[in-house]
Amino acid sequence: MGHLEMIGAIVYQLTRNLSEEEIKQSGFGPYFIDHTTGVYPTAASGFPWSAAGMAVKGDVIADLTEDLAAEQKARVTYDNILRMSDDPDVSNVIRFLRAREIVHFQRFGEGLRLAKERLDQKNLYYVNPSLDA
C-alpha cells in the first residue's frame, strides 16, 4: 500500500497544475472528469486497484510463491515506467521503489527456501504428496 501512496503522490504532483488544454491534449480527461487530480489508484488500463488481486491461500508455499510473483510483476511495471519517464524526479522515486521490489523478492525467496527446508524436515506434503492418498 505504501507503494500505491507514493505513486499516487507522484501522479498528483504531476497533474495538479495542468491547464484545461493540457488535460484535453494529454488524454488525462476521462480520469480528470471522475477524480479531478485526486489520487485514485488504477492500472494503466484504467481498472481500479482492488484487494481482489491479492491471492492468499493460507498455504505457506503457495502464498510465498504468490508474493514472489507480485514483487517481480511490480519490478517489471517500474522498469516500464522508467522506459517512458523523462522526468528525473519521477525516475528517482521509481528507481527507489524498484530497488525495494528487488529486496522484497530476495527476502520472500529466502523465506520460501526456509519454509521448504522446514517442511522437508517434518516430512509434510511439500515433499511427500502421498499424504493425500
mmCIF file of C-alpha atoms in Angstrom, residues 7-108:
data_model
loop_
_atom_site.group_PDB
_atom_site.id
_atom_site.type_symbol
_atom_site.label_atom_id
_atom_site.label_comp_id
_atom_site.label_asym_id
_atom_site.label_seq_id
_atom_site.Cartn_x
_atom_site.Cartn_y
_atom_site.Cartn_z
ATOM 1 C CA ILE A 7 2.901 6.582 -6.969
ATOM 2 C CA GLY A 8 -0.366 8.388 -6.268
ATOM 3 C CA ALA A 9 1.560 11.338 -4.819
ATOM 4 C CA ILE A 10 3.728 11.483 -7.961
ATOM 5 C CA VAL A 11 0.653 11.497 -10.213
ATOM 6 C CA TYR A 12 -0.931 14.230 -8.111
ATOM 7 C CA GLN A 13 2.215 16.373 -8.222
ATOM 8 C CA LEU A 14 2.467 15.968 -12.000
ATOM 9 C CA THR A 15 -1.177 16.787 -12.667
ATOM 10 C CA ARG A 16 -2.282 19.319 -10.051
ATOM 11 C CA ASN A 17 -1.380 22.383 -12.130
ATOM 12 C CA LEU A 18 -2.452 21.197 -15.578
ATOM 13 C CA SER A 19 -4.453 23.644 -17.668
ATOM 14 C CA GLU A 20 -7.720 22.568 -19.274
ATOM 15 C CA GLU A 21 -5.970 22.419 -22.644
ATOM 16 C CA GLU A 22 -3.159 20.225 -21.246
ATOM 17 C CA ILE A 23 -5.736 17.899 -19.691
ATOM 18 C CA LYS A 24 -7.520 17.511 -23.025
ATOM 19 C CA GLN A 25 -4.335 17.035 -25.072
ATOM 20 C CA SER A 26 -2.725 14.554 -22.674
ATOM 21 C CA GLY A 27 -5.546 12.009 -22.631
ATOM 22 C CA PHE A 28 -5.998 12.722 -18.911
ATOM 23 C CA GLY A 29 -9.555 13.996 -19.497
ATOM 24 C CA PRO A 30 -11.557 10.883 -18.537
ATOM 25 C CA TYR A 31 -9.605 10.481 -15.289
ATOM 26 C CA PHE A 32 -9.922 14.212 -14.543
ATOM 27 C CA ILE A 33 -13.677 14.121 -15.093
ATOM 28 C CA ASP A 34 -14.081 11.368 -12.495
ATOM 29 C CA HIS A 35 -11.386 12.301 -9.967
ATOM 30 C CA THR A 36 -10.102 15.812 -10.800
ATOM 31 C CA THR A 37 -6.447 15.474 -9.739
ATOM 32 C CA GLY A 38 -7.209 13.337 -6.693
ATOM 33 C CA VAL A 39 -5.310 10.117 -6.136
ATOM 34 C CA TYR A 40 -7.373 7.129 -7.298
ATOM 35 C CA PRO A 41 -5.168 4.062 -7.810
ATOM 36 C CA THR A 42 -5.790 2.395 -11.157
ATOM 37 C CA ALA A 43 -3.849 0.183 -13.504
ATOM 38 C CA ALA A 44 -2.574 1.712 -16.734
ATOM 39 C CA SER A 45 -5.579 0.039 -18.379
ATOM 40 C CA GLY A 46 -7.900 2.119 -16.194
ATOM 41 C CA PHE A 47 -9.077 -0.661 -13.897
ATOM 42 C CA PRO A 48 -9.232 0.489 -10.260
ATOM 43 C CA TRP A 49 -6.940 -1.187 -7.748
ATOM 44 C CA SER A 50 -8.715 -3.850 -5.735
ATOM 45 C CA ALA A 51 -7.738 -6.258 -2.999
ATOM 46 C CA ALA A 52 -9.247 -8.954 -5.231
ATOM 47 C CA GLY A 53 -5.869 -9.138 -6.967
ATOM 48 C CA MET A 54 -4.186 -10.259 -3.772
ATOM 49 C CA ALA A 55 -4.146 -14.036 -3.775
ATOM 50 C CA VAL A 56 -3.957 -15.590 -0.315
ATOM 51 C CA LYS A 57 -4.404 -19.325 0.068
ATOM 52 C CA GLY A 58 -3.264 -19.951 3.632
ATOM 53 C CA ASP A 59 -0.555 -22.334 2.444
ATOM 54 C CA VAL A 60 2.964 -21.081 3.130
ATOM 55 C CA ILE A 61 4.390 -22.373 -0.170
ATOM 56 C CA ALA A 62 1.525 -21.036 -2.285
ATOM 57 C CA ASP A 63 1.464 -17.671 -0.520
ATOM 58 C CA LEU A 64 5.222 -17.093 -0.669
ATOM 59 C CA THR A 65 5.250 -18.074 -4.346
ATOM 60 C CA GLU A 66 2.442 -15.559 -4.946
ATOM 61 C CA ASP A 67 4.427 -12.906 -3.065
ATOM 62 C CA LEU A 68 7.474 -13.591 -5.260
ATOM 63 C CA ALA A 69 5.347 -13.197 -8.384
ATOM 64 C CA ALA A 70 3.826 -9.930 -7.130
ATOM 65 C CA GLU A 71 7.252 -8.424 -6.425
ATOM 66 C CA GLN A 72 8.517 -9.459 -9.853
ATOM 67 C CA LYS A 73 5.440 -8.031 -11.598
ATOM 68 C CA ALA A 74 5.872 -4.737 -9.746
ATOM 69 C CA ARG A 75 9.538 -4.613 -10.761
ATOM 70 C CA VAL A 76 8.592 -5.081 -14.419
ATOM 71 C CA THR A 77 5.997 -2.298 -14.103
ATOM 72 C CA TYR A 78 8.649 0.014 -12.670
ATOM 73 C CA ASP A 79 11.020 -0.941 -15.499
ATOM 74 C CA ASN A 80 8.305 0.029 -17.980
ATOM 75 C CA ILE A 81 7.678 3.352 -16.220
ATOM 76 C CA LEU A 82 11.401 4.105 -16.341
ATOM 77 C CA ARG A 83 11.400 3.448 -20.093
ATOM 78 C CA MET A 84 8.631 6.032 -20.503
ATOM 79 C CA SER A 85 9.737 8.661 -17.973
ATOM 80 C CA ASP A 86 11.775 11.693 -18.917
ATOM 81 C CA ASP A 87 11.315 13.387 -15.536
ATOM 82 C CA PRO A 88 14.310 12.853 -13.221
ATOM 83 C CA ASP A 89 12.220 13.425 -10.088
ATOM 84 C CA VAL A 90 9.757 10.710 -11.135
ATOM 85 C CA SER A 91 12.503 8.361 -12.290
ATOM 86 C CA ASN A 92 14.403 8.684 -9.000
ATOM 87 C CA VAL A 93 11.348 7.678 -6.959
ATOM 88 C CA ILE A 94 10.595 4.808 -9.331
ATOM 89 C CA ARG A 95 14.194 3.570 -9.071
ATOM 90 C CA PHE A 96 13.878 3.637 -5.278
ATOM 91 C CA LEU A 97 10.633 1.633 -5.400
ATOM 92 C CA ARG A 98 12.146 -0.784 -7.930
ATOM 93 C CA ALA A 99 15.110 -1.417 -5.617
ATOM 94 C CA ARG A 100 12.676 -2.213 -2.801
ATOM 95 C CA GLU A 101 10.875 -4.728 -5.013
ATOM 96 C CA ILE A 102 14.169 -6.494 -5.676
ATOM 97 C CA VAL A 103 14.972 -6.703 -1.959
ATOM 98 C CA HIS A 104 11.446 -7.914 -1.168
ATOM 99 C CA PHE A 105 11.768 -10.575 -3.879
ATOM 100 C CA GLN A 106 15.039 -11.746 -2.354
ATOM 101 C CA ARG A 107 13.580 -11.889 1.183
ATOM 102 C CA PHE A 108 10.483 -13.808 0.021
#
